[in-house]
Coordinates of C-alpha atoms and ligand atoms in Angstrom, one line a residue:
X1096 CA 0.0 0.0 0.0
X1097 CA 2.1 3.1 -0.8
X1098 CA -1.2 5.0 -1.7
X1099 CA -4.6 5.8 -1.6
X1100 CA -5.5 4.3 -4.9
X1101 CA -3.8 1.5 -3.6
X1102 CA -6.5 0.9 -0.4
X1103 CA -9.3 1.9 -2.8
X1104 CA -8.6 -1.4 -5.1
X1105 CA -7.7 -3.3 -1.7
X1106 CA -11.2 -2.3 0.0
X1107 CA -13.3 -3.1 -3.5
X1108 CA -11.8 -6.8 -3.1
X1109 CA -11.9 -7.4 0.3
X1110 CA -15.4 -5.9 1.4
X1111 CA -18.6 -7.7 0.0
X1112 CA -20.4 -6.4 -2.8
X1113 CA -23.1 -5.8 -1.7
X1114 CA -21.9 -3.6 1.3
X1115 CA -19.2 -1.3 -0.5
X1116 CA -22.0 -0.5 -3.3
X1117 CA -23.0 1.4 -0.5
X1118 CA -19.4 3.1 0.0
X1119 CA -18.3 3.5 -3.5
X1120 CA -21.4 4.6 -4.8
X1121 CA -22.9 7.6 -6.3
X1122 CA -26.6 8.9 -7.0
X1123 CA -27.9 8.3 -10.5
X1124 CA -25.6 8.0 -13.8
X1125 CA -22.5 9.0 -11.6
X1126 CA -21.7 11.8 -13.3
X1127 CA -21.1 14.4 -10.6
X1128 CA -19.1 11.4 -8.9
X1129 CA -16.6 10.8 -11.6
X1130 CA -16.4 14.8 -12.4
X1131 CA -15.0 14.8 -8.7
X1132 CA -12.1 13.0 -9.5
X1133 CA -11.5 14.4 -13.3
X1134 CA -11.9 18.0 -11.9
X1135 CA -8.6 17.7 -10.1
X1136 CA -6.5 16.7 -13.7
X1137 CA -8.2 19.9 -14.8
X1138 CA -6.1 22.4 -13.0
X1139 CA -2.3 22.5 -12.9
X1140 CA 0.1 23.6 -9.8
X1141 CA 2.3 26.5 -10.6
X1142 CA 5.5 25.9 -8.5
X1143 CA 8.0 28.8 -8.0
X1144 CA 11.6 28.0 -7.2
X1145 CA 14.3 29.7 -5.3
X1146 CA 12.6 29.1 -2.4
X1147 CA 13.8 28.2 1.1
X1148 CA 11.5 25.2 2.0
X1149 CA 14.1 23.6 4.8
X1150 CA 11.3 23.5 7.1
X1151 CA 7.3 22.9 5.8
X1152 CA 5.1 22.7 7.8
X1153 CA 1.2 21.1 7.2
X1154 CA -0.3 22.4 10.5
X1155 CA -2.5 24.7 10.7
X1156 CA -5.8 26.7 12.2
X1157 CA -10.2 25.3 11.6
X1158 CA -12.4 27.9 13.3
X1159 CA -10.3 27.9 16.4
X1160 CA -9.0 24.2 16.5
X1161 CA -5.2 23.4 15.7
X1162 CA -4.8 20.7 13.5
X1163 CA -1.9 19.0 11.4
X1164 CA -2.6 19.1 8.5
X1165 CA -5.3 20.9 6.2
X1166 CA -6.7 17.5 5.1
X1167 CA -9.3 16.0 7.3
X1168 CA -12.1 13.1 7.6
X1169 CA -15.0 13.8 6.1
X1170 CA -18.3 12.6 7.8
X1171 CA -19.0 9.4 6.5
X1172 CA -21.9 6.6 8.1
X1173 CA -22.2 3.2 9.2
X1174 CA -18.2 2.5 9.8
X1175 CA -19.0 -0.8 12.0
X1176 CA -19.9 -2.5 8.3
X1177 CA -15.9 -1.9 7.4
X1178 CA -14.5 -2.3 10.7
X1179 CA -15.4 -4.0 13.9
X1180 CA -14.3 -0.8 15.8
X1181 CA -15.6 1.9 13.2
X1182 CA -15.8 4.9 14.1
X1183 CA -13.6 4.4 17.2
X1184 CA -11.0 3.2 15.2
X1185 CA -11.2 5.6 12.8
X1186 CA -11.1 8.7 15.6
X1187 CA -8.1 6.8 17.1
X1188 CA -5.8 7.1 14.0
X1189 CA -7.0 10.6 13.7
X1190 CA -6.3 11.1 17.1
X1191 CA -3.0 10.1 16.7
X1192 CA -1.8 12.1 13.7
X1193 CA -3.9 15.4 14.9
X1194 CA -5.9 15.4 12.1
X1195 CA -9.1 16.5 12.5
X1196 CA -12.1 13.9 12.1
X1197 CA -15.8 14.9 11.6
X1198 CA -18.4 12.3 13.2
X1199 CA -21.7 11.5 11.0
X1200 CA -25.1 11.5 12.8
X1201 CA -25.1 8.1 11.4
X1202 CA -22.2 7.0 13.5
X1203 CA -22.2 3.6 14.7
X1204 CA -20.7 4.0 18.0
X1205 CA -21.9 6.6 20.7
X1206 CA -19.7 10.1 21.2
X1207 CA -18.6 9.2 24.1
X1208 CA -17.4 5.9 22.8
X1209 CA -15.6 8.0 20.3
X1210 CA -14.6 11.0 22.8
X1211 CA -12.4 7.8 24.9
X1212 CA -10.7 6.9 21.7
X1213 CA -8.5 10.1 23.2
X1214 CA -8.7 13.6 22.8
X1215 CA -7.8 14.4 18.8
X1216 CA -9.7 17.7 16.8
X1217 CA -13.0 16.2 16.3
X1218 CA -16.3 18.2 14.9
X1219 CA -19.9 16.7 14.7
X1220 CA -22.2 16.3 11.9
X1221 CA -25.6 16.9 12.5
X1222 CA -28.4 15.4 10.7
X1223 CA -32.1 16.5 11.4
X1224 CA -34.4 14.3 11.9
X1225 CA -38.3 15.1 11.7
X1226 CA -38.6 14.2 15.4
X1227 CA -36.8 17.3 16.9
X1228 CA -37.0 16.0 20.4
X1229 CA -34.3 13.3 18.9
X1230 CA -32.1 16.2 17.4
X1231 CA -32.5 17.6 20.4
X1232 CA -31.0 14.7 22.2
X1233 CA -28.9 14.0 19.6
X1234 CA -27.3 17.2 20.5
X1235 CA -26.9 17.0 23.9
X1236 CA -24.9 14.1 23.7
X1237 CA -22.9 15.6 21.5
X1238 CA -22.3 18.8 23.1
X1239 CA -21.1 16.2 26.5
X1240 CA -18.7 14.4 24.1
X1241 CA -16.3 17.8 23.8
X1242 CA -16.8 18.6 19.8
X1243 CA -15.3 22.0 18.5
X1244 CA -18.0 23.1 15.6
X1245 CA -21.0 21.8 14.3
X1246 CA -21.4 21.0 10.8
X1247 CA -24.8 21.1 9.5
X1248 CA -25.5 18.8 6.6
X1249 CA -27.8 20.9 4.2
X1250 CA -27.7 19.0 0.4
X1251 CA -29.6 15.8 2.1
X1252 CA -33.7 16.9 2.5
X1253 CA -34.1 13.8 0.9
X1254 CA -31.2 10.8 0.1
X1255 CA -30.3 10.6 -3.5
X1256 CA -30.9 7.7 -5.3
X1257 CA -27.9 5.0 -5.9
X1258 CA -28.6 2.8 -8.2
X1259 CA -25.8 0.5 -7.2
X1260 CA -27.6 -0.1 -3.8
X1261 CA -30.7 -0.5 -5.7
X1262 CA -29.3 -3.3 -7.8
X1263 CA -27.7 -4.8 -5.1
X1264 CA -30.5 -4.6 -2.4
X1265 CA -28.3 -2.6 0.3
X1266 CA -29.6 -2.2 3.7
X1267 CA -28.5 -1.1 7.0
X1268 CA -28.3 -4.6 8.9
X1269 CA -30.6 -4.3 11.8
X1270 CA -28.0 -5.1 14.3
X1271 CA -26.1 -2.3 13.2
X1272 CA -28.8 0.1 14.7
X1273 CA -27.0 3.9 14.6
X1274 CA -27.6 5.0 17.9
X1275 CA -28.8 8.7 17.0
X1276 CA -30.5 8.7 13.2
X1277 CA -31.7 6.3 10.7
X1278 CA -31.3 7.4 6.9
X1279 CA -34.9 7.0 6.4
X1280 CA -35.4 10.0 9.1
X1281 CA -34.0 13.0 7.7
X1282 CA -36.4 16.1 7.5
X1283 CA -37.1 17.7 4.1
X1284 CA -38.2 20.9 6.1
X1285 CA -35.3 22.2 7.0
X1286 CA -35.1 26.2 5.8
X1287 CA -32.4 28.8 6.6
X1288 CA -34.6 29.7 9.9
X1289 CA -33.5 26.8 11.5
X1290 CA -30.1 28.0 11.7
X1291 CA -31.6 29.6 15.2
X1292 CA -32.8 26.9 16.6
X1293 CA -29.3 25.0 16.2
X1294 CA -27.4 27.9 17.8
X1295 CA -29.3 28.2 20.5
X1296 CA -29.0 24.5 21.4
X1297 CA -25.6 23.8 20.8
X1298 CA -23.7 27.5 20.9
X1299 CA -20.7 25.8 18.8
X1300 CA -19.1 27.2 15.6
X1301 CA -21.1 26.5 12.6
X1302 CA -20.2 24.9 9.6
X1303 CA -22.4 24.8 6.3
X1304 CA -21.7 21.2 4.1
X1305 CA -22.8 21.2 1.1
X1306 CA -22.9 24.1 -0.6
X1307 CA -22.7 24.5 -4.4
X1308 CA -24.0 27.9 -5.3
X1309 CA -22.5 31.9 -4.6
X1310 CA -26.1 32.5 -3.7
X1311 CA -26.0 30.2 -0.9
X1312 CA -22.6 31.4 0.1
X1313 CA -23.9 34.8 0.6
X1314 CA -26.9 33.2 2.1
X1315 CA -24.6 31.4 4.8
X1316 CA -22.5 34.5 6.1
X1317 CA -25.6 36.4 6.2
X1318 CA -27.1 34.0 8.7
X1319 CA -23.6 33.8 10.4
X1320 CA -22.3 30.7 9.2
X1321 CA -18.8 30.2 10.3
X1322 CA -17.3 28.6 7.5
X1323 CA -19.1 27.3 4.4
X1324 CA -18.1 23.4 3.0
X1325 CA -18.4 23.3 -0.5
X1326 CA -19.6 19.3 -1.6
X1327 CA -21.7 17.7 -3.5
X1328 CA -21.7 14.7 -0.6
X1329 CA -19.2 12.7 -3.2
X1330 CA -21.7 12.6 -6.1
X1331 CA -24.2 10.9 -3.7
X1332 CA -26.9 13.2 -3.7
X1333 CA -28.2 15.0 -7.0
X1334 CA -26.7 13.9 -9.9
X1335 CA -25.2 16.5 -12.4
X1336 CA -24.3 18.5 -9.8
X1337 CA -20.4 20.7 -10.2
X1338 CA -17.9 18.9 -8.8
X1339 CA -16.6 20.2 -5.4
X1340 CA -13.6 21.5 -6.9
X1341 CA -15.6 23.3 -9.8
X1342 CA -18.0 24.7 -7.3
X1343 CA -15.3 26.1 -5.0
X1344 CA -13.8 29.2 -6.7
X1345 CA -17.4 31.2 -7.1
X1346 CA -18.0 30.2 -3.2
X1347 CA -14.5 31.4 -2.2
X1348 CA -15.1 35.0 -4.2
X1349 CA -18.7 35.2 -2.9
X1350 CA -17.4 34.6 0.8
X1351 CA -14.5 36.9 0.2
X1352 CA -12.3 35.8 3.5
X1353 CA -16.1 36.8 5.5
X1354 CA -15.8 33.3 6.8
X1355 CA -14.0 29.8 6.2
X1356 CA -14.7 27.7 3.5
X1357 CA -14.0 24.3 2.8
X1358 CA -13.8 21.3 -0.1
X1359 CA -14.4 17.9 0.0
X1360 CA -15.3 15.7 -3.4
X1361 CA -12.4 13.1 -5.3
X1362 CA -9.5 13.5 -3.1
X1363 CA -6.9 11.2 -3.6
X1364 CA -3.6 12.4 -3.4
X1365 CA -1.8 15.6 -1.8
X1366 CA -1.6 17.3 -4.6
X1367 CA -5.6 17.5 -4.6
X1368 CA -5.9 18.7 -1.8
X1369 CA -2.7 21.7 -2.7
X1370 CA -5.3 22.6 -5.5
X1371 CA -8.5 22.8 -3.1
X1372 CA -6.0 25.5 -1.0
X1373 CA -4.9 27.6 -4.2
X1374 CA -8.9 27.6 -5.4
X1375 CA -9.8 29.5 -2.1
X1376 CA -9.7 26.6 0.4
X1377 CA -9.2 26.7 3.9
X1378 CA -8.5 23.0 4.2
X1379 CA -9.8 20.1 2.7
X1380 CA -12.0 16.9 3.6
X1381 CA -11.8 13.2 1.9
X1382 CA -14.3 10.6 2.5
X1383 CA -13.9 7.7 0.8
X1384 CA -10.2 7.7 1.2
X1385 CA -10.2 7.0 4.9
X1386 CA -13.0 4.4 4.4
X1387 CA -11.1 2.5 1.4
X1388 CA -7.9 2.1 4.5
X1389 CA -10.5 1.7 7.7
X1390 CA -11.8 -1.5 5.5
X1391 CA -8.6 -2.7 4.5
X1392 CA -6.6 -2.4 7.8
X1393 CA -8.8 -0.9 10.2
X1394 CA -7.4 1.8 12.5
X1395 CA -4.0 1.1 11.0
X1396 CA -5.1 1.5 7.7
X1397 CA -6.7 4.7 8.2
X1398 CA -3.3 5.5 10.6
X1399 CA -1.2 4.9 7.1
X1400 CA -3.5 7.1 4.9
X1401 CA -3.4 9.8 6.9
X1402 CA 0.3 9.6 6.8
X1403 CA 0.8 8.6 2.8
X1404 CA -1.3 11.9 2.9
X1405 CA 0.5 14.0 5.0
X1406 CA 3.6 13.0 3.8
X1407 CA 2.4 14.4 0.2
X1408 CA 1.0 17.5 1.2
X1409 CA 4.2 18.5 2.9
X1410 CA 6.4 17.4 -0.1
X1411 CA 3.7 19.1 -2.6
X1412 CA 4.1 22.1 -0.4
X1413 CA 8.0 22.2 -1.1
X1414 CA 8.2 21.4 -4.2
X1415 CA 5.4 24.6 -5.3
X1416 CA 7.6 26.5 -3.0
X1417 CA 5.8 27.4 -0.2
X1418 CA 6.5 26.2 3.7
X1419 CA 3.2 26.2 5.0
X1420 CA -0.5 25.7 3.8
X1421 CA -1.0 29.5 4.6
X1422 CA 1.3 30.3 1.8
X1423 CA -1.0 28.5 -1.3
X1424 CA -2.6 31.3 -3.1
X1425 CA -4.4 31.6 -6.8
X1426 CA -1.2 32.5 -8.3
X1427 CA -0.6 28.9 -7.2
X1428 CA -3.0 27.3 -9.7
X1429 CA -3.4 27.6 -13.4
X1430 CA -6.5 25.6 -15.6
X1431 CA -10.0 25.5 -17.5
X1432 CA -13.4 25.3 -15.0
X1433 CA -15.2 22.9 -16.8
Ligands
LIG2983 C1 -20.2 5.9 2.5 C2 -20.4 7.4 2.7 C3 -21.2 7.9 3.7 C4 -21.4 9.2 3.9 N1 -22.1 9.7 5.0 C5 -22.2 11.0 5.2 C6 -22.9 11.4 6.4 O1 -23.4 10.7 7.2 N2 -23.0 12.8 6.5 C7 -22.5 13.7 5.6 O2 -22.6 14.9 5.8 N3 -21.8 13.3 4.5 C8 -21.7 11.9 4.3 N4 -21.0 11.5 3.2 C9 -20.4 12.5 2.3 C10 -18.9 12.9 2.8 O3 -18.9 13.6 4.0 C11 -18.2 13.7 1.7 O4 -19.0 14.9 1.5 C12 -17.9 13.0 0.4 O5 -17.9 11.6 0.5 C13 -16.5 13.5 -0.1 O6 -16.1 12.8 -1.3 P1 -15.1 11.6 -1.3 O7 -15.7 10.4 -0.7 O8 -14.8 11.5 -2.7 O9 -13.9 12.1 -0.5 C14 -20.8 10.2 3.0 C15 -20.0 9.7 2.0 C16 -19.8 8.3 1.8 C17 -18.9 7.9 0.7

């Protein structure tokens, strides 16, 4: 394994068929799922030389919390059906490495399960479900498990339709039972108002995922959002969509540095995620990249991703001449939007 492409054939043989439909999927003809991953061969680095890069550095700052490196672990569900340990093993590598690890609502194990695999940057992704009482709760065990920002999933009102699950007749086993959310329970009602409702219960930075649009973007520093994640939820959701990459320079110059803004969508290698930074990134989130390594060596599979991928970014980084994340601007990047 010396990368991720590597654990993403690995994972395909190892894990049943019927089970990683669910994790390699997309919604619909895959379109917006394959334009992730071709977005990234659309852009070129622009590397300057003459440059003292003796000491690079990948850390850096998310809304407060200090991580080490601008790449982190994008929500992802049901981690138990790649790993005995799932989530927990997943928030022990991240632990570990200091990378920072967002928790799904449709975790598998409980926070505080997760808050004893030892303390590491960790954020929480919040689903709503149409019984509020349960967000409620949902919340409040959160909030007790230590979590730094919230991130508010907004591009699910309803789940997109995956064709390879269809086919394949994927379902959550019952004894997998996530303890906070079902899939089948997330609320189409969800408006810009309820922005309110979430602050006032858990009074937590606030991240927006899944944004696609400059109109939104606006939309989300207006209500106060504190950083904006641009994704298209890796092609999952509606098909035909931009990819994350594509979407990310008009959200970048409608926020305009108002708040922080993320990517997530096809990252595979360091040098993605040096191209996310240069489009107006603040860091950088991969899904499917960490679950590929959970199901092929469980914690110390995602342990060796994260460091294949740190390892890149801080080479990439010297090689385009600059010593920190910090230091990846526009002049960085040079390439055709689709
Ligand atoms: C198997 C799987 C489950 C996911 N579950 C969630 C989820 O529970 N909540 C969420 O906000 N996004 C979820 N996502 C979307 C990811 O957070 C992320 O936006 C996307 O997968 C990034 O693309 P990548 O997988 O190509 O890195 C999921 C993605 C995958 C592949």
């Amino acid at each position: 394994m010396i990368n991720v492409a590597d654990y993403v054939d690995a994972a395909r043989e190892k894990i049943a068929p019927e089970v990683w439909c669910y994790f390699e999927g997309g919604a619909g003809d895959e379109v917006t799922l394959r334009g992730n991953v071709a977005a990234y061969e659309r852009w070129q680095l622009r590397p300057r030389m003459l440059v003292d890069v003796s000491a690079v550095t990948t850390a850096t700052t998310l809304l407060g919390t200090e991580v080490a490196s601008p790449l982190g672990i994008a929500p992802f569900a049901l981690q138990r059906l790649l790993d005995p340990d799932g989530e927990v093993a997943t928030a022990r590598a991240a632990a570990a490495a200091g990378v920072l690890m967002c928790v799904s609502t449709l975790t598998t194990r409980t926070h505080a399960e997760i808050a004893s695999a030892g303390d590491g940057p960790r954020w929480f992704q919040l689903y709503v479900v149409r019984d509020r009482q349960r967000t409620l709760d949902h919340m409040q065990e959160a909030r007790e498990a230590g979590y730094s920002a919230l991130v508010l999933t907004v591009d699910a009102p309803y789940i997109g339709r995956r064709e390879r699950d269809v086919r394949l007749g994927f379902e959550t086993p019952p004894d997998l039972d996530p303890p906070y959310a079902k899939l089948s329970e997330l609320t189409p009602e969800l408006t810009w108002r309820d922005l309110e409702w979430i602050r006032a219960e858990m009074p937590l930075p606030i991240v927006l995922k899944g944004i696609l649009t400059r109109e939104d973007a606006e939309l989300a520093v207006e209500h106060g959002a504190d950083a904006v994640w641009v994704s298209n939820h890796g092609g999952r959701q509606l098909d035909g969509v931009a990819a994350g990459l594509e979407a990310l320079p008009e959200v970048a110059e409608a926020v305009a540095g108002r708040c922080e803004v993320y990517v997530d969508g096809g990252i595979r290698r360091g040098t993605d995620v040096l191209k996310a930074l240069a489009l107006g990134a603040d860091a950088a989130f991969a899904a499917r990249a960490f679950a590929c390594a959970l199901a092929v060596e469980g914690e110390a599979g995602v342990a060796h991703a994260l460091s294949l991928l740190q390892d890149e970014i801080a080479l990439g980084l010297g090689l385009l001449g600059c010593t920190s994340p910090q230091q990846v601007t526009t002049a960085h990047v040079q390439g055709t939007p689709s």
